[in-house]
XYZ file of C-alpha atoms in Angstrom:
158
model
C 28.070 -82.829 28.405
C 26.355 -82.561 31.552
C 24.335 -79.635 32.697
C 26.772 -78.486 35.301
C 29.474 -78.029 32.729
C 27.157 -76.114 30.462
C 26.113 -73.931 33.346
C 29.767 -73.308 34.204
C 30.522 -72.459 30.631
C 27.541 -70.103 30.485
C 28.530 -68.539 33.829
C 32.120 -68.177 32.562
C 30.926 -66.547 29.358
C 28.683 -64.200 31.353
C 31.559 -63.347 33.715
C 33.915 -62.728 30.776
C 31.239 -60.595 29.106
C 30.711 -58.692 32.373
C 34.462 -58.126 32.708
C 34.621 -56.963 29.093
C 31.625 -54.661 29.770
C 33.260 -53.233 32.872
C 36.521 -52.682 30.962
C 34.603 -51.020 28.131
C 32.735 -48.736 30.538
C 35.974 -47.815 32.364
C 37.786 -47.214 29.075
C 34.891 -45.119 27.828
C 34.920 -43.017 31.003
C 38.674 -42.553 30.758
C 38.338 -41.545 27.135
C 35.619 -39.062 28.017
C 37.672 -37.690 30.906
C 40.756 -37.356 28.689
C 38.721 -35.682 25.965
C 37.164 -33.346 28.553
C 40.601 -32.627 30.038
C 42.001 -31.950 26.545
C 39.009 -29.734 25.738
C 39.565 -27.695 28.940
C 43.296 -27.392 28.208
C 42.557 -26.316 24.632
C 39.976 -23.840 25.880
C 42.438 -22.446 28.436
C 45.179 -22.213 25.783
C 42.726 -20.450 23.443
C 41.816 -17.947 26.198
C 45.516 -17.238 26.805
C 46.032 -16.759 23.078
C 43.082 -14.335 22.978
C 44.483 -12.352 25.940
C 47.880 -12.196 24.214
C 46.226 -11.100 20.977
C 44.251 -8.402 22.823
C 47.412 -7.192 24.582
C 49.258 -7.052 21.271
C 46.351 -5.256 19.632
C 46.371 -2.750 22.499
C 50.147 -2.296 22.081
C 49.668 -1.812 18.352
C 46.977 0.851 18.935
C 49.215 2.555 21.486
C 52.124 2.575 19.017
C 49.834 3.948 16.312
C 48.710 6.715 18.685
C 52.340 7.531 19.498
C 53.191 7.587 15.793
C 50.236 9.870 15.093
C 51.318 12.150 17.962
C 54.899 12.209 16.678
C 53.658 13.013 13.186
C 51.489 15.831 14.552
C 54.468 17.149 16.551
C 56.607 17.048 13.416
C 53.959 18.922 11.456
C 53.656 21.491 14.251
C 57.434 21.895 14.275
C 57.347 22.404 10.500
C 54.633 25.048 10.864
C 56.635 26.750 13.627
C 59.780 26.653 11.486
C 57.893 28.137 8.528
C 56.471 30.846 10.777
C 59.927 31.639 12.189
C 61.380 31.685 8.670
C 58.694 34.184 7.628
C 59.373 36.297 10.686
C 63.130 36.209 10.013
C 62.537 37.230 6.391
C 60.318 40.106 7.511
C 62.854 41.281 10.064
C 65.654 40.987 7.508
C 63.595 43.060 5.090
C 62.881 45.638 7.794
C 66.575 45.759 8.719
C 67.508 46.347 5.082
C 64.899 49.089 4.817
C 66.180 50.707 8.007
C 69.780 50.438 6.805
C 68.856 51.972 3.440
C 66.909 54.738 5.179
C 69.834 55.387 7.530
C 72.308 55.564 4.656
C 69.964 57.849 2.723
C 69.576 60.092 5.756
C 73.348 60.122 6.292
C 73.954 61.056 2.654
C 71.357 63.786 2.919
C 73.054 65.090 6.079
C 76.399 65.051 4.236
C 74.842 67.014 1.374
C 73.491 69.606 3.781
C 76.652 69.888 5.933
C 78.977 72.557 4.437
C 82.091 70.942 5.966
C 81.643 67.679 4.085
C 83.479 67.216 0.827
C 81.242 64.932 -1.236
C 83.054 65.521 -4.546
C 85.522 62.603 -4.214
C 83.238 60.126 -2.464
C 84.526 61.159 0.940
C 82.093 61.784 3.700
C 83.761 64.305 5.934
C 86.828 66.502 5.662
C 87.507 66.601 9.417
C 88.891 63.226 10.617
C 89.022 64.429 14.215
C 85.253 64.179 14.478
C 85.345 60.449 13.747
C 83.123 60.808 10.746
C 84.626 60.204 7.332
C 85.933 57.469 5.106
C 87.189 54.210 6.543
C 90.787 55.207 5.718
C 90.360 58.507 7.531
C 88.868 56.782 10.595
C 91.704 54.245 10.606
C 94.374 56.946 10.400
C 92.717 58.881 13.210
C 92.578 55.756 15.384
C 96.278 54.975 14.728
C 97.251 58.522 15.525
C 95.385 58.416 18.816
C 97.042 55.148 19.886
C 100.605 55.929 18.777
C 100.942 59.508 19.982
C 102.515 59.808 23.420
C 100.199 61.143 26.083
C 100.553 64.866 26.652
C 102.936 65.623 29.478
C 101.511 67.260 32.497
C 103.128 70.391 33.651
C 104.274 70.814 37.198
C 101.880 73.679 37.639
C 98.874 71.367 37.613
C 100.349 69.199 40.356
C 99.717 70.377 43.869
C-alpha cells in the first residue's frame, strides 16, 4: 500500500471519529437538555401539586372551623333550650301555686259569705250574680239569651 492510501485511510478514520464525536456531543447535549426540561416540568408539576395540597388543607381547616362553630351553636341552642325549659317549669309551678292560692281564697270567701250554700258543693245560691256552679252559670246564660228583651213603654219615647 502506498503512503497516500494509508494517509487517506487515517484521515477517513479521523473524520469518522470526529463525526462520531460530534454526534456524541450533540446527543449528550440533547439528553441533558431533555433531562433538564423534564426536571423543570417535574418541578413545576410538584409545585402545582403542593399548591393544590395547601389549598385543600386550607379548605379542610375551614370546614373543621365551620363544624366546630356549628357544634358550638348546637351546644348553645341546647343550653338555651334547657334554660327555657327550666323557666317554663318555674312559671308552670308558679301558675299552679297562684291557681291553688286563688281557689283557696275563693273557698275562704265562700265560707265567709253568708249567702253561699257550701253544704252541697255549690258555690253560690244566687245565679244572677254570675257566681256559682257551672250548671247555674249555664242556666243563667241561657235564660239571658232566650228571654225576649223587655218592651219599652211609650212613656219613655219622646
